[in-house]
Amino acid sequence: QVQLVESGGGLVQAGGSLRLSCAASGLTFSSYAMGWFRQAPGQDREFVASIGRSGFQPKYADNVRGRFTISRDNAKNTVYLKMNTVKPEDTAVYYCAANPSIVTIAADYWGEGTQVTVSS
Protein backbone atom coordinates (compact mmCIF):
# COMPACT_ATOMS: atom_id res chain seq x y z
CA GLN A 1 0.00 0.00 0.00
CA VAL A 2 1.47 3.32 -1.08
CA GLN A 3 1.56 6.04 1.55
CA LEU A 4 2.72 9.62 1.29
CA VAL A 5 2.83 11.43 4.61
CA GLU A 6 3.45 15.16 4.71
CA SER A 7 4.78 17.01 7.74
CA GLY A 8 6.29 20.34 8.69
CA GLY A 9 3.33 22.59 8.15
CA GLY A 10 2.24 25.20 10.65
CA LEU A 11 1.88 28.89 11.32
CA VAL A 12 4.65 31.21 10.14
CA GLN A 13 4.97 34.96 9.84
CA ALA A 14 5.29 36.61 6.47
CA GLY A 15 8.92 36.73 5.42
CA GLY A 16 9.75 33.61 7.40
CA SER A 17 10.71 30.12 6.35
CA LEU A 18 9.31 26.63 6.63
CA ARG A 19 10.40 23.20 5.41
CA LEU A 20 7.87 20.59 4.44
CA SER A 21 8.69 16.90 4.24
CA CYS A 22 6.92 14.03 2.55
CA ALA A 23 7.85 10.49 3.55
CA ALA A 24 6.93 7.80 1.03
CA SER A 25 6.43 4.10 1.59
CA GLY A 26 5.06 1.17 -0.39
CA LEU A 27 6.69 2.18 -3.65
CA THR A 28 10.13 2.21 -5.24
CA PHE A 29 10.75 5.84 -4.44
CA SER A 30 13.60 6.37 -6.89
CA SER A 31 11.31 5.28 -9.74
CA TYR A 32 8.87 8.12 -9.16
CA ALA A 33 8.94 11.80 -9.92
CA MET A 34 7.67 13.77 -6.94
CA GLY A 35 5.80 17.01 -6.64
CA TRP A 36 4.13 19.49 -4.34
CA PHE A 37 0.74 21.04 -4.94
CA ARG A 38 -1.36 23.36 -2.80
CA GLN A 39 -4.98 24.24 -2.37
CA ALA A 40 -6.30 27.37 -0.71
CA PRO A 41 -9.91 27.62 0.52
CA GLY A 42 -12.32 28.02 -2.36
CA GLN A 43 -9.61 27.55 -4.97
CA ASP A 44 -8.46 24.73 -7.22
CA ARG A 45 -5.43 22.66 -6.35
CA GLU A 46 -2.40 24.16 -8.06
CA PHE A 47 1.07 23.02 -8.97
CA VAL A 48 3.91 24.30 -6.78
CA ALA A 49 7.05 22.33 -7.67
CA SER A 50 8.25 18.98 -8.98
CA ILE A 51 11.49 17.05 -9.18
CA GLY A 52 12.68 14.18 -11.34
CA ARG A 53 13.49 10.68 -10.16
CA SER A 54 17.20 11.35 -9.75
CA GLY A 55 16.77 14.79 -8.23
CA PHE A 56 17.32 16.67 -11.44
CA GLN A 57 14.96 18.79 -13.50
CA PRO A 58 13.24 20.74 -10.70
CA LYS A 59 10.33 22.79 -11.92
CA TYR A 60 8.50 25.59 -10.16
CA ALA A 61 5.34 27.58 -10.50
CA ASP A 62 6.04 31.18 -11.41
CA ASN A 63 4.67 32.48 -8.13
CA VAL A 64 7.15 30.48 -6.01
CA ARG A 65 10.22 30.39 -8.22
CA GLY A 66 13.18 31.92 -6.41
CA ARG A 67 11.54 31.48 -2.99
CA PHE A 68 10.84 27.74 -2.77
CA THR A 69 13.26 24.87 -3.33
CA ILE A 70 12.29 21.26 -3.90
CA SER A 71 14.74 18.46 -3.15
CA ARG A 72 14.69 14.74 -2.48
CA ASP A 73 16.68 12.11 -0.62
CA ASN A 74 16.21 8.75 -2.29
CA ALA A 75 18.01 7.00 0.58
CA LYS A 76 15.34 8.29 2.97
CA ASN A 77 12.38 8.01 0.58
CA THR A 78 11.61 11.64 1.30
CA VAL A 79 10.95 14.77 -0.71
CA TYR A 80 11.24 18.26 0.75
CA LEU A 81 9.94 21.72 0.03
CA LYS A 82 11.92 24.56 1.55
CA MET A 83 9.79 27.66 1.63
CA ASN A 84 11.58 30.98 2.09
CA THR A 85 10.24 34.52 2.20
CA VAL A 86 6.73 33.22 2.57
CA LYS A 87 3.75 35.45 1.84
CA PRO A 88 0.15 35.40 3.12
CA GLU A 89 -0.92 34.16 -0.32
CA ASP A 90 1.14 31.01 0.28
CA THR A 91 -1.46 29.97 2.87
CA ALA A 92 -2.92 26.64 1.76
CA VAL A 93 -2.97 22.93 2.36
CA TYR A 94 0.17 21.50 0.76
CA TYR A 95 0.00 18.08 -0.84
CA CYS A 96 2.75 15.71 -1.89
CA ALA A 97 2.28 13.69 -5.09
CA ALA A 98 4.10 10.83 -6.80
CA ASN A 99 3.97 9.71 -10.41
CA PRO A 100 6.13 7.43 -12.56
CA SER A 101 6.69 10.20 -15.06
CA ILE A 102 5.88 13.90 -15.05
CA VAL A 103 3.95 14.95 -11.95
CA THR A 104 0.67 16.65 -12.77
CA ILE A 105 -2.71 17.07 -11.12
CA ALA A 106 -3.45 13.55 -12.38
CA ALA A 107 -0.60 12.00 -10.39
CA ASP A 108 -1.01 8.41 -9.27
CA TYR A 109 -0.51 8.92 -5.53
CA TRP A 110 -1.28 11.71 -3.10
CA GLY A 111 -0.74 12.47 0.55
CA GLU A 112 -3.41 13.88 2.81
CA GLY A 113 -1.81 17.30 3.05
CA THR A 114 -0.32 19.59 5.64
CA GLN A 115 -1.65 23.05 6.48
CA VAL A 116 0.57 26.08 6.01
CA THR A 117 -0.70 29.38 7.35
CA VAL A 118 1.23 32.60 6.77
CA SER A 119 0.30 35.54 8.97
CA SER A 120 0.82 39.11 7.84
CSV table of N, CA and C in Angstrom, one decimal:
chain,number,residue,atom,x,y,z
A,1,GLN,N,0.8,-1.2,0.0
A,1,GLN,CA,0.0,0.0,0.0
A,1,GLN,C,0.9,1.2,0.0
A,2,VAL,N,0.7,2.1,-1.0
A,2,VAL,CA,1.5,3.3,-1.1
A,2,VAL,C,1.0,4.3,-0.1
A,3,GLN,N,1.9,5.0,0.6
A,3,GLN,CA,1.6,6.0,1.5
A,3,GLN,C,2.5,7.2,1.3
A,4,LEU,N,1.9,8.4,1.3
A,4,LEU,CA,2.7,9.6,1.3
A,4,LEU,C,2.3,10.4,2.5
A,5,VAL,N,3.2,10.7,3.4
A,5,VAL,CA,2.8,11.4,4.6
A,5,VAL,C,3.6,12.7,4.7
A,6,GLU,N,2.8,13.8,4.6
A,6,GLU,CA,3.4,15.2,4.7
A,6,GLU,C,3.6,15.6,6.2
A,7,SER,N,4.6,16.4,6.4
A,7,SER,CA,4.8,17.0,7.7
A,7,SER,C,5.5,18.3,7.6
A,8,GLY,N,5.5,19.1,8.7
A,8,GLY,CA,6.3,20.3,8.7
A,8,GLY,C,5.5,21.6,8.5
A,9,GLY,N,4.2,21.4,8.3
A,9,GLY,CA,3.3,22.6,8.1
A,9,GLY,C,3.1,23.3,9.5
A,10,GLY,N,2.5,24.5,9.4
A,10,GLY,CA,2.2,25.2,10.6
A,10,GLY,C,2.0,26.7,10.4
A,11,LEU,N,2.1,27.5,11.4
A,11,LEU,CA,1.9,28.9,11.3
A,11,LEU,C,3.2,29.6,11.3
A,12,VAL,N,3.4,30.5,10.3
A,12,VAL,CA,4.7,31.2,10.1
A,12,VAL,C,4.3,32.6,9.8
A,13,GLN,N,5.2,33.6,10.2
A,13,GLN,CA,5.0,35.0,9.8
A,13,GLN,C,5.5,35.2,8.4
A,14,ALA,N,4.9,36.2,7.8
A,14,ALA,CA,5.3,36.6,6.5
A,14,ALA,C,6.8,37.0,6.5
A,15,GLY,N,7.5,36.5,5.5
A,15,GLY,CA,8.9,36.7,5.4
A,15,GLY,C,9.7,35.6,6.0
A,16,GLY,N,9.1,34.7,6.7
A,16,GLY,CA,9.8,33.6,7.4
A,16,GLY,C,10.0,32.4,6.5
A,17,SER,N,10.4,31.3,7.1
A,17,SER,CA,10.7,30.1,6.4
A,17,SER,C,10.1,28.9,7.0
A,18,LEU,N,9.9,27.9,6.2
A,18,LEU,CA,9.3,26.6,6.6
A,18,LEU,C,9.8,25.5,5.7
A,19,ARG,N,10.0,24.3,6.2
A,19,ARG,CA,10.4,23.2,5.4
A,19,ARG,C,9.4,22.1,5.6
A,20,LEU,N,8.8,21.7,4.5
A,20,LEU,CA,7.9,20.6,4.4
A,20,LEU,C,8.6,19.3,4.0
A,21,SER,N,8.2,18.2,4.6
A,21,SER,CA,8.7,16.9,4.2
A,21,SER,C,7.6,16.0,3.8
A,22,CYS,N,7.9,15.0,3.0
A,22,CYS,CA,6.9,14.0,2.5
A,22,CYS,C,7.6,12.7,2.5
A,23,ALA,N,7.3,11.8,3.4
A,23,ALA,CA,7.9,10.5,3.5
A,23,ALA,C,7.0,9.5,2.8
A,24,ALA,N,7.6,8.8,1.9
A,24,ALA,CA,6.9,7.8,1.0
A,24,ALA,C,7.2,6.4,1.5
A,25,SER,N,6.2,5.5,1.3
A,25,SER,CA,6.4,4.1,1.6
A,25,SER,C,5.5,3.3,0.7
A,26,GLY,N,5.9,2.0,0.4
A,26,GLY,CA,5.1,1.2,-0.4
A,26,GLY,C,5.3,1.3,-1.9
A,27,LEU,N,6.3,2.1,-2.3
A,27,LEU,CA,6.7,2.2,-3.7
A,27,LEU,C,8.2,2.3,-3.8
A,28,THR,N,8.7,2.0,-5.0
A,28,THR,CA,10.1,2.2,-5.2
A,28,THR,C,10.4,3.7,-5.5
A,29,PHE,N,10.7,4.4,-4.4
A,29,PHE,CA,10.8,5.8,-4.4
A,29,PHE,C,11.6,6.4,-5.6
A,30,SER,N,12.7,5.8,-5.9
A,30,SER,CA,13.6,6.4,-6.9
A,30,SER,C,13.0,6.2,-8.3
A,31,SER,N,11.9,5.5,-8.4
A,31,SER,CA,11.3,5.3,-9.7
A,31,SER,C,10.2,6.3,-10.0
A,32,TYR,N,10.0,7.2,-9.1
A,32,TYR,CA,8.9,8.1,-9.2
A,32,TYR,C,9.4,9.6,-9.1
A,33,ALA,N,8.8,10.4,-10.0
A,33,ALA,CA,8.9,11.8,-9.9
A,33,ALA,C,8.0,12.2,-8.8
A,34,MET,N,8.4,13.3,-8.1
A,34,MET,CA,7.7,13.8,-6.9
A,34,MET,C,7.3,15.2,-7.1
A,35,GLY,N,6.2,15.6,-6.5
A,35,GLY,CA,5.8,17.0,-6.6
A,35,GLY,C,5.0,17.5,-5.4
A,36,TRP,N,4.9,18.8,-5.4
A,36,TRP,CA,4.1,19.5,-4.3
A,36,TRP,C,3.1,20.3,-5.0
A,37,PHE,N,1.9,20.2,-4.5
A,37,PHE,CA,0.7,21.0,-4.9
A,37,PHE,C,0.2,21.7,-3.7
A,38,ARG,N,-0.7,22.7,-3.9
A,38,ARG,CA,-1.4,23.4,-2.8
A,38,ARG,C,-2.8,23.8,-3.2
A,39,GLN,N,-3.6,23.9,-2.2
A,39,GLN,CA,-5.0,24.2,-2.4
A,39,GLN,C,-5.4,25.2,-1.3
A,40,ALA,N,-5.8,26.4,-1.6
A,40,ALA,CA,-6.3,27.4,-0.7
A,40,ALA,C,-7.8,27.3,-0.7
A,41,PRO,N,-8.5,27.7,0.4
A,41,PRO,CA,-9.9,27.6,0.5
A,41,PRO,C,-10.6,28.2,-0.7
A,42,GLY,N,-11.5,27.5,-1.3
A,42,GLY,CA,-12.3,28.0,-2.4
A,42,GLY,C,-11.6,28.1,-3.7
A,43,GLN,N,-10.4,27.5,-3.7
A,43,GLN,CA,-9.6,27.6,-5.0
A,43,GLN,C,-9.3,26.1,-5.4
A,44,ASP,N,-8.9,26.0,-6.7
A,44,ASP,CA,-8.5,24.7,-7.2
A,44,ASP,C,-7.1,24.4,-6.7
A,45,ARG,N,-6.8,23.1,-6.7
A,45,ARG,CA,-5.4,22.7,-6.4
A,45,ARG,C,-4.5,23.1,-7.5
A,46,GLU,N,-3.3,23.6,-7.1
A,46,GLU,CA,-2.4,24.2,-8.1
A,46,GLU,C,-1.0,23.6,-7.9
A,47,PHE,N,-0.3,23.5,-9.0
A,47,PHE,CA,1.1,23.0,-9.0
A,47,PHE,C,2.0,24.0,-8.3
A,48,VAL,N,2.9,23.5,-7.5
A,48,VAL,CA,3.9,24.3,-6.8
A,48,VAL,C,5.3,24.0,-7.3
A,49,ALA,N,5.7,22.7,-7.2
A,49,ALA,CA,7.0,22.3,-7.7
A,49,ALA,C,7.1,20.8,-7.9
A,50,SER,N,8.0,20.4,-8.7
A,50,SER,CA,8.3,19.0,-9.0
A,50,SER,C,9.7,18.7,-9.2
A,51,ILE,N,10.1,17.4,-9.1
A,51,ILE,CA,11.5,17.1,-9.2
A,51,ILE,C,11.6,15.7,-9.8
A,52,GLY,N,12.6,15.5,-10.7
A,52,GLY,CA,12.7,14.2,-11.3
A,52,GLY,C,13.2,13.1,-10.4
A,53,ARG,N,13.2,11.9,-11.0
A,53,ARG,CA,13.5,10.7,-10.2
A,53,ARG,C,14.9,10.7,-9.6
A,54,SER,N,15.8,11.3,-10.3
A,54,SER,CA,17.2,11.3,-9.8
A,54,SER,C,17.5,12.7,-9.1
A,55,GLY,N,16.5,13.5,-8.9
A,55,GLY,CA,16.8,14.8,-8.2
A,55,GLY,C,17.1,15.9,-9.2
A,56,PHE,N,17.1,15.6,-10.5
A,56,PHE,CA,17.3,16.7,-11.4
A,56,PHE,C,16.0,17.2,-12.0
A,57,GLN,N,16.1,18.2,-12.8
A,57,GLN,CA,15.0,18.8,-13.5
A,57,GLN,C,13.9,19.3,-12.5
A,58,PRO,N,14.3,20.1,-11.5
A,58,PRO,CA,13.2,20.7,-10.7
A,58,PRO,C,12.5,21.8,-11.5
A,59,LYS,N,11.2,21.8,-11.3
A,59,LYS,CA,10.3,22.8,-11.9
A,59,LYS,C,9.5,23.5,-10.9
A,60,TYR,N,9.2,24.8,-11.1
A,60,TYR,CA,8.5,25.6,-10.2
A,60,TYR,C,7.4,26.4,-10.8
A,61,ALA,N,6.4,26.6,-10.1
A,61,ALA,CA,5.3,27.6,-10.5
A,61,ALA,C,6.0,29.0,-10.5
A,62,ASP,N,5.5,29.8,-11.3
A,62,ASP,CA,6.0,31.2,-11.4
A,62,ASP,C,5.9,31.9,-10.1
A,63,ASN,N,4.9,31.7,-9.3
A,63,ASN,CA,4.7,32.5,-8.1
A,63,ASN,C,5.5,32.0,-6.9
A,64,VAL,N,6.3,30.9,-7.1
A,64,VAL,CA,7.1,30.5,-6.0
A,64,VAL,C,8.6,30.4,-6.4
A,65,ARG,N,8.8,30.5,-7.7
A,65,ARG,CA,10.2,30.4,-8.2
A,65,ARG,C,11.1,31.4,-7.6
A,66,GLY,N,12.3,31.0,-7.1
A,66,GLY,CA,13.2,31.9,-6.4
A,66,GLY,C,13.0,32.0,-4.9
A,67,ARG,N,11.8,31.5,-4.4
A,67,ARG,CA,11.5,31.5,-3.0
A,67,ARG,C,11.5,30.1,-2.4
A,68,PHE,N,11.0,29.1,-3.2
A,68,PHE,CA,10.8,27.7,-2.8
A,68,PHE,C,11.9,26.9,-3.5
A,69,THR,N,12.3,25.8,-2.8
A,69,THR,CA,13.3,24.9,-3.3
A,69,THR,C,12.8,23.5,-3.0
A,70,ILE,N,12.7,22.7,-4.1
A,70,ILE,CA,12.3,21.3,-3.9
A,70,ILE,C,13.6,20.4,-4.0
A,71,SER,N,13.6,19.4,-3.1
A,71,SER,CA,14.7,18.5,-3.1
A,71,SER,C,14.2,17.1,-2.7
A,72,ARG,N,15.1,16.1,-2.9
A,72,ARG,CA,14.7,14.7,-2.5
A,72,ARG,C,15.9,14.0,-2.0
A,73,ASP,N,15.7,13.0,-1.1
A,73,ASP,CA,16.7,12.1,-0.6
A,73,ASP,C,16.2,10.7,-0.9
A,74,ASN,N,16.7,10.1,-1.9
A,74,ASN,CA,16.2,8.8,-2.3
A,74,ASN,C,16.6,7.7,-1.3
A,75,ALA,N,17.6,7.9,-0.5
A,75,ALA,CA,18.0,7.0,0.6
A,75,ALA,C,17.0,7.0,1.7
A,76,LYS,N,16.3,8.1,1.9
A,76,LYS,CA,15.3,8.3,3.0
A,76,LYS,C,13.9,8.3,2.5
A,77,ASN,N,13.7,8.0,1.2
A,77,ASN,CA,12.4,8.0,0.6
A,77,ASN,C,11.6,9.3,0.9
A,78,THR,N,12.2,10.4,0.9
A,78,THR,CA,11.6,11.6,1.3
A,78,THR,C,11.9,12.8,0.3
A,79,VAL,N,10.8,13.6,0.1
A,79,VAL,CA,11.0,14.8,-0.7
A,79,VAL,C,10.7,16.0,0.2
A,80,TYR,N,11.3,17.1,-0.1
A,80,TYR,CA,11.2,18.3,0.8
A,80,TYR,C,10.8,19.5,-0.1
A,81,LEU,N,10.2,20.4,0.6
A,81,LEU,CA,9.9,21.7,0.0
A,81,LEU,C,10.4,22.8,1.0
A,82,LYS,N,11.5,23.5,0.7
A,82,LYS,CA,11.9,24.6,1.6
A,82,LYS,C,11.3,25.8,1.1
A,83,MET,N,10.6,26.5,2.0
A,83,MET,CA,9.8,27.7,1.6
A,83,MET,C,10.4,28.9,2.3
A,84,ASN,N,11.0,29.8,1.5
A,84,ASN,CA,11.6,31.0,2.1
A,84,ASN,C,10.8,32.2,1.7
A,85,THR,N,10.9,33.3,2.5
A,85,THR,CA,10.2,34.5,2.2
A,85,THR,C,8.8,34.3,1.9
A,86,VAL,N,8.1,33.6,2.8
A,86,VAL,CA,6.7,33.2,2.6
A,86,VAL,C,5.8,34.5,2.6
A,87,LYS,N,4.7,34.4,1.9
A,87,LYS,CA,3.7,35.5,1.8
A,87,LYS,C,2.4,34.9,2.3
A,88,PRO,N,1.5,35.9,2.7
A,88,PRO,CA,0.2,35.4,3.1
A,88,PRO,C,-0.5,34.6,2.0
A,89,GLU,N,-0.3,34.9,0.8
A,89,GLU,CA,-0.9,34.2,-0.3
A,89,GLU,C,-0.4,32.7,-0.5
A,90,ASP,N,0.7,32.4,0.3
A,90,ASP,CA,1.1,31.0,0.3
A,90,ASP,C,0.3,30.1,1.2
A,91,THR,N,-0.6,30.7,2.0
A,91,THR,CA,-1.5,30.0,2.9
A,91,THR,C,-2.3,29.0,2.1
A,92,ALA,N,-2.2,27.7,2.5
A,92,ALA,CA,-2.9,26.6,1.8
A,92,ALA,C,-2.6,25.3,2.4
A,93,VAL,N,-3.3,24.3,2.0
A,93,VAL,CA,-3.0,22.9,2.4
A,93,VAL,C,-2.0,22.5,1.3
A,94,TYR,N,-0.9,22.0,1.7
A,94,TYR,CA,0.2,21.5,0.8
A,94,TYR,C,0.1,20.0,0.7
A,95,TYR,N,0.1,19.5,-0.6
A,95,TYR,CA,0.0,18.1,-0.8
A,95,TYR,C,1.2,17.6,-1.6
A,96,CYS,N,1.7,16.4,-1.2
A,96,CYS,CA,2.7,15.7,-1.9
A,96,CYS,C,2.1,14.7,-2.9
A,97,ALA,N,2.8,14.6,-4.1
A,97,ALA,CA,2.3,13.7,-5.1
A,97,ALA,C,3.4,12.9,-5.7
A,98,ALA,N,3.1,11.7,-6.2
A,98,ALA,CA,4.1,10.8,-6.8
A,98,ALA,C,3.5,10.3,-8.1
A,99,ASN,N,4.4,10.2,-9.1
A,99,ASN,CA,4.0,9.7,-10.4
A,99,ASN,C,5.2,9.1,-11.1
A,100,PRO,N,5.0,8.0,-11.9
A,100,PRO,CA,6.1,7.4,-12.6
A,100,PRO,C,6.8,8.4,-13.5
A,101,SER,N,6.1,9.3,-14.1
A,101,SER,CA,6.7,10.2,-15.1
A,101,SER,C,6.4,11.6,-14.5
A,102,ILE,N,6.1,12.5,-15.4
A,102,ILE,CA,5.9,13.9,-15.0
A,102,ILE,C,4.7,14.0,-14.0
A,103,VAL,N,5.0,14.8,-13.0
A,103,VAL,CA,4.0,15.0,-11.9
A,103,VAL,C,3.0,16.1,-12.3
A,104,THR,N,1.7,15.7,-12.5
A,104,THR,CA,0.7,16.7,-12.8
A,104,THR,C,-0.5,16.5,-11.8
A,105,ILE,N,-1.5,17.2,-12.0
A,105,ILE,CA,-2.7,17.1,-11.1
A,105,ILE,C,-3.3,15.7,-11.2
A,106,ALA,N,-2.9,14.9,-12.2
A,106,ALA,CA,-3.4,13.6,-12.4
A,106,ALA,C,-2.5,12.5,-11.9
A,107,ALA,N,-1.6,12.9,-10.9
A,107,ALA,CA,-0.6,12.0,-10.4
A,107,ALA,C,-1.2,10.8,-9.8
A,108,ASP,N,-0.5,9.7,-9.8
A,108,ASP,CA,-1.0,8.4,-9.3
A,108,ASP,C,-1.3,8.4,-7.8
A,109,TYR,N,-0.4,9.0,-7.0
A,109,TYR,CA,-0.5,8.9,-5.5
A,109,TYR,C,-0.4,10.3,-4.9
A,110,TRP,N,-1.2,10.4,-3.8
A,110,TRP,CA,-1.3,11.7,-3.1
A,110,TRP,C,-1.2,11.5,-1.6
A,111,GLY,N,-0.6,12.5,-0.9
A,111,GLY,CA,-0.7,12.5,0.5
A,111,GLY,C,-2.0,13.2,1.0
A,112,GLU,N,-2.2,13.3,2.3
A,112,GLU,CA,-3.4,13.9,2.8
A,112,GLU,C,-3.3,15.4,3.1
A,113,GLY,N,-2.0,15.9,3.0
A,113,GLY,CA,-1.8,17.3,3.1
A,113,GLY,C,-1.4,17.8,4.4
A,114,THR,N,-0.7,18.9,4.4
A,114,THR,CA,-0.3,19.6,5.6
A,114,THR,C,-0.6,21.1,5.5
A,115,GLN,N,-1.2,21.7,6.5
A,115,GLN,CA,-1.7,23.0,6.5
A,115,GLN,C,-0.5,24.0,6.7
A,116,VAL,N,-0.4,25.0,5.8
A,116,VAL,CA,0.6,26.1,6.0
A,116,VAL,C,-0.2,27.4,6.1
A,117,THR,N,0.0,28.1,7.2
A,117,THR,CA,-0.7,29.4,7.4
A,117,THR,C,0.3,30.5,7.6
A,118,VAL,N,0.3,31.5,6.7
A,118,VAL,CA,1.2,32.6,6.8
A,118,VAL,C,0.5,33.8,7.3
A,119,SER,N,0.9,34.4,8.4
A,119,SER,CA,0.3,35.5,9.0
A,119,SER,C,1.0,36.8,8.5
A,120,SER,N,0.2,37.8,8.3
A,120,SER,CA,0.8,39.1,7.8
A,120,SER,C,1.3,40.0,9.0
